[in-house]
Amino acid sequence: MHGQPGPTEDERRWNSVVSRDRSADGRFFFAVQTTGVYCRPSCASRLARRENVSFFETTEDAERAGYRPCKRCRPDQSSANVDAVALMLKACRFIEASEETPPLAQLATLVGLSPEYFQKTFRKLIGVSPKEYAIALRSEKVRQELATAESVTSAMYSAGFNSSGRFYDNAEKILGMTPTAYRAGGRGMNITVTVSTSWIGTVLVATTARGVCSVLLGDDARSVLTDIRSRFPLATFRDADSNSEQLVSAVIASIADPFTHSTVPLDVQGTAFQHLVWNALRQIPPGETRSYAQLAASIGRPASTRAVATACAANPAAVIVPCHRVVRADGSLSGYRWGVERKEQLLAREREQSETVDQIRSRGVVR
Ligand SMILES: [Zn+2]
């Protein structure tokens, strides 16, 4: 050994923590004595004091020493999961670009995974199987055909379904009602209604010629349809057209990935104050939350916290107007029109994806 000794291993690790070096992620973990939490080197949380920090080779070592995983950087979730999200999104784009449902083996080869593992991962991360994803996409075509086709059978064939049996098996799930009922309507204002299945449950998207007038979440098609009819009792529910198809696709894409589509045009009814609050909600970036007081302050009405909370609760467009990003001042979840459990799931997924997006961007892959 010659000259000055280089930095020790722990000094190098500490430097990585200080610079939040993503390339160090996975090589070690650091734990903070005062909080009892361990993190990845790149964790965005406030920097701890050096004397309270210790280093571990593995998450198991950190947990054996009594530390809990950080809720922000999720060191206990493997970064393979992050790569998998990028791969599954690649498969989604491929399915979208294909005329017919690509065979499972072809999709698996595309992303370099075994068919079984691909299928399992896709379902876990996207929320439906690759086949269901393709069916949901083609159902857009079915709706379009139903409006003009001579018969349901020809609509079915031109949309790529092979037998009536399969179409009818899928019809309720796809359309939220039987094909015949799908043609039926009410009276009054012109609204298109589309029901689809997403990772967060059943989603109903209602549109007018000007934009999305409602997005409702529920456990099944029946509940969301009952809900929309009670909201617009005098409406004429008409068939989808290319305008509504585009709006629905944008809403569904935004639910699948809040980082892709941020500006879906809205045609929602409300008071001027409600519009002010709903617009402010749309300014909260995905992966972040605000308190009611912060939201009230952001619209210049710091004394109107209660009225702001009431306007959030009256939000007619779930997810698209992200009222789920408002939490209590102490960070705990307050109520949610579509269930606190869904609110929790939406926020957890956004946090996870925000981490994914950061990592994908930092590697210069995709987007
Ligand atoms: Zn952390």
Coordinates of C-alpha atoms and ligand atoms in Angstrom, one line a residue:
M1 CA 0.0 0.0 0.0
H2 CA 1.3 3.4 -1.0
G3 CA 0.4 7.1 -0.3
Q4 CA -2.8 8.4 1.2
P5 CA -5.4 5.8 2.0
G6 CA -8.5 6.1 -0.2
P7 CA -12.0 6.6 1.2
T8 CA -13.3 3.6 3.2
E9 CA -16.2 1.6 2.0
D10 CA -18.5 3.3 4.4
E11 CA -17.3 6.8 3.3
R12 CA -18.0 5.9 -0.3
R13 CA -21.4 4.6 0.7
W14 CA -22.1 7.8 2.6
N15 CA -21.1 9.9 -0.4
S16 CA -23.6 7.9 -2.5
V17 CA -26.4 8.7 0.1
V18 CA -25.5 12.4 0.1
S19 CA -25.6 12.6 -3.7
R20 CA -28.7 10.3 -3.8
D21 CA -26.8 8.2 -6.4
R22 CA -29.3 5.9 -8.2
S23 CA -26.5 3.8 -9.5
A24 CA -25.7 2.7 -6.0
D25 CA -29.3 1.4 -5.5
G26 CA -29.3 -2.4 -4.9
R27 CA -25.6 -2.4 -3.9
F28 CA -26.3 -1.5 -0.3
F29 CA -29.0 0.0 2.0
F30 CA -28.7 2.5 4.8
A31 CA -30.5 2.7 8.0
V32 CA -31.3 5.6 10.3
Q33 CA -31.1 5.0 14.0
T34 CA -33.4 7.9 15.0
T35 CA -36.2 6.8 12.7
G36 CA -35.8 3.0 12.7
V37 CA -36.1 3.0 9.0
Y38 CA -33.9 1.7 6.2
C39 CA -33.6 3.1 2.6
R40 CA -32.1 2.8 -0.8
P41 CA -29.1 5.1 -1.4
S42 CA -31.2 7.3 -3.7
C43 CA -34.1 7.9 -1.3
A44 CA -35.5 11.4 -1.7
S45 CA -36.2 11.7 2.0
R46 CA -34.4 14.4 4.1
L47 CA -30.8 13.6 4.6
A48 CA -30.1 12.0 8.0
R49 CA -27.1 12.9 10.2
R50 CA -24.0 10.8 9.4
E51 CA -23.6 9.7 13.0
N52 CA -27.1 8.1 13.0
V53 CA -26.6 6.2 9.7
S54 CA -25.4 2.6 9.4
F55 CA -25.0 0.5 6.2
F56 CA -26.3 -3.0 5.3
E57 CA -25.5 -5.3 2.3
T58 CA -29.0 -6.7 2.1
T59 CA -32.6 -5.8 3.2
E60 CA -32.5 -9.0 5.4
D61 CA -29.5 -7.7 7.3
A62 CA -31.2 -4.3 7.9
E63 CA -34.4 -6.0 9.1
R64 CA -32.5 -8.4 11.3
A65 CA -31.0 -5.3 13.0
G66 CA -34.5 -4.2 13.7
Y67 CA -35.1 -1.6 10.9
R68 CA -38.3 -1.2 8.9
P69 CA -38.4 -0.5 5.2
C70 CA -38.9 3.2 4.2
K71 CA -42.4 3.8 2.8
R72 CA -41.0 6.3 0.4
C73 CA -38.3 4.5 -1.5
R74 CA -39.6 1.0 -0.7
P75 CA -36.2 -0.7 -0.4
D76 CA -38.0 -4.1 0.3
Q77 CA -39.4 -4.1 -3.3
S78 CA -36.9 -5.4 -5.7
S79 CA -35.9 -3.1 -8.5
A80 CA -36.7 -6.0 -10.9
N81 CA -40.3 -4.9 -10.3
V82 CA -39.5 -1.5 -11.7
D83 CA -38.0 -3.0 -14.9
A84 CA -41.0 -5.2 -15.2
V85 CA -43.4 -2.2 -15.3
A86 CA -41.4 -0.8 -18.3
L87 CA -41.6 -4.2 -20.0
M88 CA -45.3 -4.6 -19.4
L89 CA -45.9 -1.1 -20.8
K90 CA -44.0 -2.2 -23.9
A91 CA -46.3 -5.2 -24.3
C92 CA -49.3 -2.9 -23.9
R93 CA -48.1 -0.7 -26.7
F94 CA -47.5 -3.8 -28.9
I95 CA -51.1 -5.1 -28.2
E96 CA -52.5 -1.6 -29.0
A97 CA -50.6 -1.6 -32.3
S98 CA -51.8 -5.1 -33.4
E99 CA -54.8 -5.8 -35.5
E100 CA -55.5 -9.1 -33.7
T101 CA -54.7 -10.3 -30.2
P102 CA -51.0 -11.3 -30.4
P103 CA -50.4 -14.9 -29.1
L104 CA -49.1 -15.0 -25.5
A105 CA -45.8 -16.6 -26.7
Q106 CA -45.2 -13.7 -29.1
L107 CA -45.7 -11.1 -26.4
A108 CA -43.5 -13.1 -23.9
T109 CA -40.7 -13.3 -26.5
L110 CA -41.0 -9.5 -27.2
V111 CA -40.2 -8.7 -23.6
G112 CA -37.8 -11.7 -23.1
L113 CA -39.8 -13.6 -20.4
S114 CA -41.3 -17.1 -20.3
P115 CA -45.0 -17.1 -21.2
E116 CA -46.0 -18.2 -17.7
Y117 CA -44.0 -15.5 -16.0
F118 CA -45.0 -12.8 -18.5
Q119 CA -48.7 -13.7 -18.0
K120 CA -48.4 -13.6 -14.2
T121 CA -46.4 -10.3 -14.2
F122 CA -48.7 -8.6 -16.7
R123 CA -51.8 -9.4 -14.6
K124 CA -50.0 -8.3 -11.4
L125 CA -48.9 -4.9 -12.8
I126 CA -51.5 -4.0 -15.4
G127 CA -54.4 -5.5 -13.4
V128 CA -55.9 -7.7 -16.2
S129 CA -54.5 -10.5 -18.3
P130 CA -52.9 -9.6 -21.7
K131 CA -55.9 -11.2 -23.4
E132 CA -58.4 -9.2 -21.3
Y133 CA -56.4 -6.1 -22.2
A134 CA -56.7 -6.9 -25.9
I135 CA -60.4 -7.6 -25.5
A136 CA -61.0 -4.3 -23.8
L137 CA -59.3 -2.5 -26.7
R138 CA -61.3 -4.4 -29.3
S139 CA -64.5 -3.7 -27.4
E140 CA -64.0 -0.1 -28.4
K141 CA -64.3 -1.3 -32.0
V142 CA -67.4 -3.3 -31.0
R143 CA -69.1 -0.2 -29.7
Q144 CA -68.3 1.7 -32.8
E145 CA -69.7 -1.1 -35.0
L146 CA -72.9 -1.5 -32.9
A147 CA -73.9 2.0 -33.7
T148 CA -73.9 1.3 -37.5
A149 CA -73.8 -2.4 -38.1
E150 CA -76.7 -4.3 -39.7
S151 CA -76.7 -6.9 -36.9
V152 CA -74.9 -7.7 -33.7
T153 CA -73.4 -10.7 -35.5
S154 CA -71.7 -8.6 -38.2
A155 CA -70.5 -6.2 -35.5
M156 CA -69.0 -9.1 -33.7
Y157 CA -67.3 -10.5 -36.8
S158 CA -65.9 -7.2 -37.9
A159 CA -64.5 -6.6 -34.4
G160 CA -62.6 -9.9 -34.6
F161 CA -64.7 -12.2 -32.3
N162 CA -64.9 -15.7 -33.7
S163 CA -68.2 -17.0 -32.4
S164 CA -71.4 -15.6 -31.0
G165 CA -71.0 -17.6 -27.8
R166 CA -67.7 -15.9 -27.0
F167 CA -69.1 -12.5 -27.8
Y168 CA -72.1 -12.9 -25.6
D169 CA -69.9 -14.4 -22.8
N170 CA -67.9 -11.2 -22.9
A171 CA -70.5 -8.7 -23.8
E172 CA -71.7 -7.9 -20.3
K173 CA -68.2 -7.5 -19.1
I174 CA -67.2 -5.4 -22.0
L175 CA -70.3 -3.2 -22.5
G176 CA -71.6 -3.4 -19.0
M177 CA -74.9 -4.6 -20.4
T178 CA -76.3 -6.8 -23.1
P179 CA -75.8 -5.7 -26.7
T180 CA -79.6 -5.1 -27.1
A181 CA -79.8 -3.0 -23.9
Y182 CA -76.7 -1.1 -25.1
R183 CA -78.8 0.4 -27.9
A184 CA -81.5 1.6 -25.5
G185 CA -81.5 5.2 -24.2
G186 CA -83.3 7.7 -22.0
R187 CA -84.5 11.3 -22.5
G188 CA -82.9 14.7 -22.3
M189 CA -79.2 15.7 -22.7
N190 CA -76.9 13.7 -24.9
I191 CA -74.5 11.5 -23.0
T192 CA -72.4 8.5 -24.0
V193 CA -71.7 6.0 -21.3
T194 CA -68.9 3.4 -21.4
V195 CA -68.2 0.8 -18.8
S196 CA -64.9 -0.9 -18.6
T197 CA -62.8 -2.9 -16.2
S198 CA -59.6 -1.6 -14.8
W199 CA -57.1 -2.4 -12.1
I200 CA -59.1 -0.2 -9.7
G201 CA -62.4 -1.9 -10.5
T202 CA -65.3 -1.1 -12.8
V203 CA -65.0 2.3 -14.4
L204 CA -67.8 4.2 -16.0
V205 CA -66.9 7.1 -18.3
A206 CA -69.7 9.5 -19.4
T207 CA -69.1 12.0 -22.1
T208 CA -70.8 14.8 -24.0
A209 CA -69.7 16.4 -27.3
R210 CA -67.5 18.8 -25.2
G211 CA -65.7 16.4 -22.9
V212 CA -65.9 14.0 -20.0
C213 CA -68.9 14.8 -17.8
S214 CA -68.4 12.0 -15.3
V215 CA -66.1 9.2 -14.2
L216 CA -67.5 6.8 -11.7
L217 CA -65.8 3.8 -9.9
G218 CA -67.6 0.8 -8.6
D219 CA -67.5 -2.9 -7.9
D220 CA -69.6 -3.9 -10.9
A221 CA -71.3 -2.4 -14.0
R222 CA -74.7 -2.4 -12.3
S223 CA -73.7 -0.1 -9.5
V224 CA -72.0 2.5 -11.7
L225 CA -74.9 2.5 -14.2
T226 CA -77.4 3.0 -11.4
D227 CA -75.2 5.9 -10.2
I228 CA -75.0 7.6 -13.6
R229 CA -78.7 7.3 -14.2
S230 CA -79.4 9.0 -10.8
R231 CA -77.0 11.7 -11.7
F232 CA -78.5 12.4 -15.1
P233 CA -82.1 11.2 -14.8
L234 CA -83.3 13.1 -17.9
A235 CA -80.3 12.3 -20.2
T236 CA -80.4 10.6 -23.5
F237 CA -77.7 8.0 -23.3
R238 CA -76.5 7.6 -26.8
D239 CA -74.0 5.3 -28.5
A240 CA -70.3 6.0 -28.5
D241 CA -68.8 7.9 -31.4
S242 CA -65.2 8.6 -32.4
N243 CA -65.1 11.7 -30.1
S244 CA -66.3 9.7 -27.0
E245 CA -64.0 6.8 -27.9
Q246 CA -61.1 9.1 -27.8
L247 CA -62.2 10.6 -24.5
V248 CA -62.8 7.2 -22.9
S249 CA -59.4 5.9 -24.1
A250 CA -57.7 9.0 -22.6
V251 CA -59.5 8.4 -19.2
I252 CA -58.6 4.7 -19.2
A253 CA -55.0 5.4 -20.1
S254 CA -54.9 8.0 -17.4
I255 CA -56.2 5.5 -14.8
A256 CA -53.6 2.9 -16.0
D257 CA -50.8 5.4 -15.9
P258 CA -51.4 8.9 -14.4
F259 CA -48.1 10.1 -15.9
T260 CA -49.1 9.7 -19.5
H261 CA -52.3 11.7 -20.0
S262 CA -52.9 14.7 -17.8
T263 CA -55.3 16.8 -19.7
V264 CA -58.6 15.1 -20.5
P265 CA -61.2 17.8 -21.5
L266 CA -63.9 18.0 -18.9
D267 CA -67.6 19.1 -19.3
V268 CA -68.6 18.9 -15.7
Q269 CA -71.5 20.8 -14.0
G270 CA -70.8 22.8 -10.9
T271 CA -70.7 26.1 -9.2
A272 CA -67.8 28.6 -9.9
F273 CA -66.3 27.7 -6.5
Q274 CA -66.5 24.0 -7.3
H275 CA -64.8 24.6 -10.6
L276 CA -62.1 26.5 -8.9
V277 CA -61.4 23.6 -6.5
W278 CA -61.6 21.0 -9.2
N279 CA -59.1 22.9 -11.3
A280 CA -56.8 23.2 -8.3
L281 CA -57.0 19.4 -7.8
R282 CA -55.8 18.9 -11.3
Q283 CA -52.7 20.9 -10.5
I284 CA -51.5 18.4 -7.9
P285 CA -48.9 16.2 -9.6
P286 CA -49.4 12.4 -9.5
G287 CA -47.5 10.8 -6.6
E288 CA -48.0 13.8 -4.4
T289 CA -50.7 14.8 -1.9
R290 CA -52.1 18.0 -0.3
S291 CA -54.1 18.8 2.8
Y292 CA -57.5 20.6 2.5
A293 CA -55.8 23.7 4.0
Q294 CA -53.1 23.7 1.4
L295 CA -55.7 23.3 -1.4
A296 CA -57.7 26.2 0.1
A297 CA -54.6 28.3 0.3
S298 CA -53.7 27.5 -3.3
I299 CA -57.0 29.0 -4.6
G300 CA -56.5 32.1 -2.4
R301 CA -59.3 31.0 0.1
P302 CA -57.3 29.9 3.2
A303 CA -60.3 30.3 5.4
S304 CA -62.5 28.0 3.3
T305 CA -61.1 24.7 4.2
R306 CA -64.5 23.2 5.0
A307 CA -66.1 24.4 1.7
V308 CA -63.0 23.1 -0.2
A309 CA -63.5 19.7 1.4
T310 CA -67.2 19.7 0.4
A311 CA -66.3 20.6 -3.2
C312 CA -63.8 17.7 -3.3
A313 CA -66.5 15.4 -2.1
A314 CA -68.8 16.6 -4.9
N315 CA -66.2 15.8 -7.6
P316 CA -68.0 14.1 -10.5
A317 CA -64.9 12.8 -12.3
A318 CA -63.0 10.2 -10.2
V319 CA -59.2 10.0 -10.8
I320 CA -59.3 12.6 -13.7
V321 CA -60.0 15.3 -11.1
P322 CA -57.7 13.7 -8.5
C323 CA -59.6 14.4 -5.3
H324 CA -57.9 11.2 -4.0
R325 CA -54.7 13.3 -3.7
V326 CA -56.1 15.3 -0.8
V327 CA -55.4 13.9 2.6
R328 CA -55.7 15.1 6.2
A329 CA -53.1 17.5 7.5
D330 CA -51.4 14.7 9.4
G331 CA -51.1 12.7 6.2
S332 CA -53.8 10.1 7.1
L333 CA -56.5 9.3 4.5
S334 CA -59.8 11.1 4.8
G335 CA -63.0 9.8 3.2
Y336 CA -63.4 9.1 -0.5
R337 CA -66.6 9.0 -2.4
W338 CA -65.5 5.7 -4.1
G339 CA -64.1 4.0 -1.0
V340 CA -61.1 4.8 1.2
E341 CA -59.6 1.5 0.1
R342 CA -59.6 2.7 -3.5
K343 CA -58.1 6.0 -2.5
E344 CA -55.3 4.1 -0.7
Q345 CA -54.7 1.9 -3.8
L346 CA -54.6 4.9 -6.1
L347 CA -52.1 6.7 -4.0
A348 CA -49.9 3.6 -3.5
R349 CA -49.8 3.0 -7.2
E350 CA -49.0 6.6 -8.0
R351 CA -46.1 6.5 -5.5
E352 CA -44.8 3.3 -7.1
Q353 CA -45.2 4.6 -10.6
S354 CA -43.6 7.9 -9.7
E355 CA -40.5 6.0 -8.6
T356 CA -40.7 3.9 -11.8
V357 CA -41.0 7.0 -14.0
D358 CA -38.0 8.5 -12.2
Q359 CA -35.9 5.4 -12.7
I360 CA -36.9 4.9 -16.4
R361 CA -36.1 8.6 -17.1
S362 CA -32.8 8.4 -15.3
R363 CA -31.8 5.5 -17.6
G364 CA -33.1 7.3 -20.7
V365 CA -35.3 4.3 -21.7
V366 CA -39.0 4.9 -22.8
R367 CA -40.7 8.3 -22.7
Ligands
ZN1 ZN -36.3 5.9 1.9

